[in-house]
XYZ file of C-alpha atoms in Angstrom:
229
model
C 64.203 14.160 49.546
C 60.448 13.210 50.667
C 57.719 14.187 49.083
C 55.249 16.118 50.635
C 51.396 15.107 50.152
C 48.371 16.357 50.806
C 47.109 14.147 53.249
C 48.879 12.752 56.415
C 48.661 10.660 59.234
C 46.930 12.758 62.834
C 46.664 10.806 65.632
C 43.624 10.812 68.241
C 42.351 9.463 71.195
C 38.954 8.068 71.042
C 36.957 10.455 73.220
C 34.353 7.053 73.832
C 36.728 4.868 74.652
C 39.558 5.889 74.533
C 41.489 3.793 72.283
C 43.580 5.047 70.081
C 43.790 5.848 66.183
C 45.006 7.847 63.162
C 42.870 9.134 60.560
C 43.264 11.930 57.579
C 43.699 15.100 57.413
C 45.121 18.161 54.602
C 47.855 20.016 54.872
C 47.076 23.605 54.552
C 49.582 24.417 52.244
C 47.480 21.757 49.877
C 44.319 23.877 50.686
C 43.306 26.738 47.641
C 40.151 28.186 47.868
C 38.170 29.229 44.667
C 35.773 31.189 46.370
C 32.893 30.598 48.644
C 29.367 30.670 48.418
C 26.968 32.614 50.096
C 26.652 30.448 52.703
C 30.629 30.535 53.030
C 30.101 26.191 51.544
C 34.092 27.081 50.522
C 34.641 25.202 46.797
C 38.256 23.920 46.814
C 40.911 23.862 43.831
C 41.189 19.522 44.343
C 38.462 17.815 46.023
C 41.710 15.803 46.699
C 42.543 18.622 48.693
C 38.660 18.630 49.655
C 39.975 19.768 54.584
C 35.882 18.945 54.730
C 35.744 15.266 54.000
C 38.076 14.786 56.490
C 36.724 17.367 58.853
C 35.363 13.747 60.930
C 37.161 11.427 62.253
C 35.848 7.702 63.291
C 37.284 6.131 65.483
C 37.651 2.250 64.244
C 37.928 -0.436 67.319
C 33.013 1.818 68.721
C 32.416 3.891 65.972
C 31.952 6.411 68.043
C 32.934 9.926 65.904
C 33.831 13.089 65.853
C 34.908 16.805 65.087
C 38.197 18.483 67.532
C 34.930 21.175 67.844
C 33.708 17.865 70.098
C 33.041 18.234 73.373
C 35.697 15.778 75.782
C 32.788 16.278 77.992
C 29.718 12.666 78.311
C 26.394 13.136 79.995
C 25.394 10.676 82.473
C 24.624 8.127 80.814
C 25.514 8.590 77.573
C 28.873 6.700 77.286
C 26.038 3.781 78.035
C 24.130 4.487 75.628
C 26.437 4.950 72.792
C 27.748 1.843 73.754
C 23.956 0.127 73.142
C 22.873 1.508 70.037
C 26.704 2.827 68.157
C 29.376 0.349 69.368
C 27.647 -2.926 69.880
C 26.677 -3.055 66.388
C 29.980 -1.761 65.157
C 32.300 -3.089 62.291
C 34.887 -1.412 61.558
C 34.691 0.357 58.504
C 37.826 1.640 55.928
C 37.319 5.204 57.188
C 41.220 5.494 57.935
C 42.262 6.055 54.291
C 41.654 8.947 50.901
C 37.738 9.087 51.398
C 34.722 9.299 48.612
C 32.442 12.372 49.066
C 30.506 8.741 49.781
C 32.783 8.556 52.760
C 32.771 11.652 53.308
C 29.045 12.754 54.376
C 28.410 8.646 56.492
C 31.353 9.664 58.224
C 29.142 12.956 58.860
C 25.797 10.811 59.292
C 28.020 9.039 62.308
C 29.095 12.056 63.576
C 25.948 13.630 64.379
C 24.366 9.899 65.652
C 27.366 10.259 67.701
C 26.966 13.552 68.926
C 23.102 13.360 69.290
C 23.428 10.412 71.695
C 26.089 12.715 73.301
C 23.542 15.630 73.409
C 26.571 17.956 71.827
C 25.281 21.062 71.653
C 23.281 22.672 69.032
C 26.642 24.093 67.641
C 28.216 21.813 66.869
C 25.441 19.424 65.571
C 24.922 22.696 62.737
C 28.287 23.104 61.155
C 27.958 18.962 60.801
C 24.547 18.717 58.975
C 25.766 22.349 56.998
C 29.366 20.872 56.207
C 26.689 17.305 54.085
C 24.723 19.598 52.887
C 27.815 20.734 51.223
C 28.743 17.884 50.251
C 25.577 16.999 48.720
C 25.362 20.198 46.736
C 28.729 19.015 45.058
C 26.849 16.464 44.077
C 23.563 17.903 42.845
C 21.086 16.204 45.164
C 19.724 19.245 45.310
C 15.837 17.311 47.905
C 18.628 16.049 50.601
C 20.259 19.028 50.256
C 17.690 21.011 51.238
C 17.451 17.873 54.115
C 20.077 19.400 55.372
C 20.365 22.520 55.449
C 17.198 22.968 57.316
C 18.577 20.931 59.840
C 21.343 22.867 59.598
C 18.734 25.703 59.701
C 16.970 24.289 63.161
C 20.505 23.571 64.818
C 21.908 27.045 64.285
C 18.073 28.444 65.632
C 18.379 26.332 68.793
C 21.875 27.298 69.510
C 21.489 31.440 68.894
C 17.927 30.556 71.293
C 20.199 28.707 74.484
C 23.470 30.673 73.785
C 25.493 27.263 73.206
C 28.066 29.487 69.941
C 29.831 31.410 72.318
C 33.257 30.789 73.862
C 33.914 28.976 70.583
C 34.313 30.724 66.902
C 31.128 31.006 65.905
C 30.384 35.013 66.583
C 26.393 36.528 66.838
C 26.363 38.289 63.072
C 27.772 35.099 62.030
C 24.971 32.997 63.121
C 23.225 35.190 62.419
C 24.110 36.151 58.915
C 23.760 31.752 58.493
C 20.628 31.446 60.018
C 19.244 34.495 57.502
C 20.944 32.205 54.104
C 19.619 29.605 55.609
C 16.029 31.338 55.483
C 16.444 32.008 51.884
C 17.876 29.012 50.523
C 14.851 27.099 52.044
C 12.429 29.685 51.089
C 11.621 31.349 54.500
C 12.323 34.736 52.767
C 10.513 36.753 55.766
C 12.910 35.237 58.054
C 15.548 35.570 56.144
C 14.418 39.329 56.158
C 14.411 39.568 60.066
C 17.365 37.887 60.510
C 19.581 39.813 57.821
C 18.472 43.119 59.393
C 19.222 41.376 63.215
C 22.974 41.868 60.971
C 22.437 45.099 59.528
C 21.372 46.733 63.188
C 24.892 45.255 64.559
C 26.885 47.443 62.072
C 28.574 49.445 64.523
C 29.866 47.271 67.298
C 30.546 44.425 64.716
C 34.580 43.333 63.761
C 33.309 41.542 60.609
C 32.462 44.253 58.367
C 32.460 41.911 55.274
C 29.367 39.809 56.655
C 27.507 42.945 57.216
C 28.230 43.573 53.417
C 27.034 40.231 52.263
C 24.048 40.684 54.631
C 22.851 43.987 53.381
C 23.194 42.926 49.786
C 21.343 39.643 50.346
C 19.007 42.026 52.150
C 18.704 43.524 48.970
C 18.353 40.483 47.017
C 15.300 39.379 48.779
C 13.833 42.924 48.232
C 14.089 42.971 44.712
C 12.246 39.797 44.854
C 9.602 40.775 46.946
C 8.100 43.363 44.542
C 9.098 41.177 41.822
C 6.780 37.897 42.883
């Protein structure tokens, strides 16, 4: 009988050059979450089966990097720009095997550069930035965690302002909560209060009561901090 391992090879076609390749993914049965931070960062039982490491697919042929949330649409001239800025200088890196934390971080940075050149939706960029922040948190690198949380926060605010999160798995109440939560974590308490209040105002029509309760708890914590400031 074949022994199942946490990782398996999933086949992809590059959205850019159309080359076929494989990228590691984690079998769902091996994903065991111990807890979540207040910004939804999960802690896993085993780093070997951490799906965040394998969220990004890196094309070995051209270097274009993307997630399953990346759209297939390329605005005019964006493919030429990607070829000029990425593929022209690309030398294949081994992203098809087991990834270290540093490998994972680099794969996200490649994907963010690819997404920026492609003019990808703000909501997609926000998710990439946030996951990098989580990876730096696991390394206890507070400076880089803060840097990428601020970048994620900016993209979530942009996404909310232009509504490009609609039609994705991100709900309005969750994006408002994340804007508020990342505002706390980057020390903008006034902005955090503003957005947590927006979340709480949605409690009668929301189908995500847990997020509403989390927002109330965090709103109360900020008020207590401000009282004793």
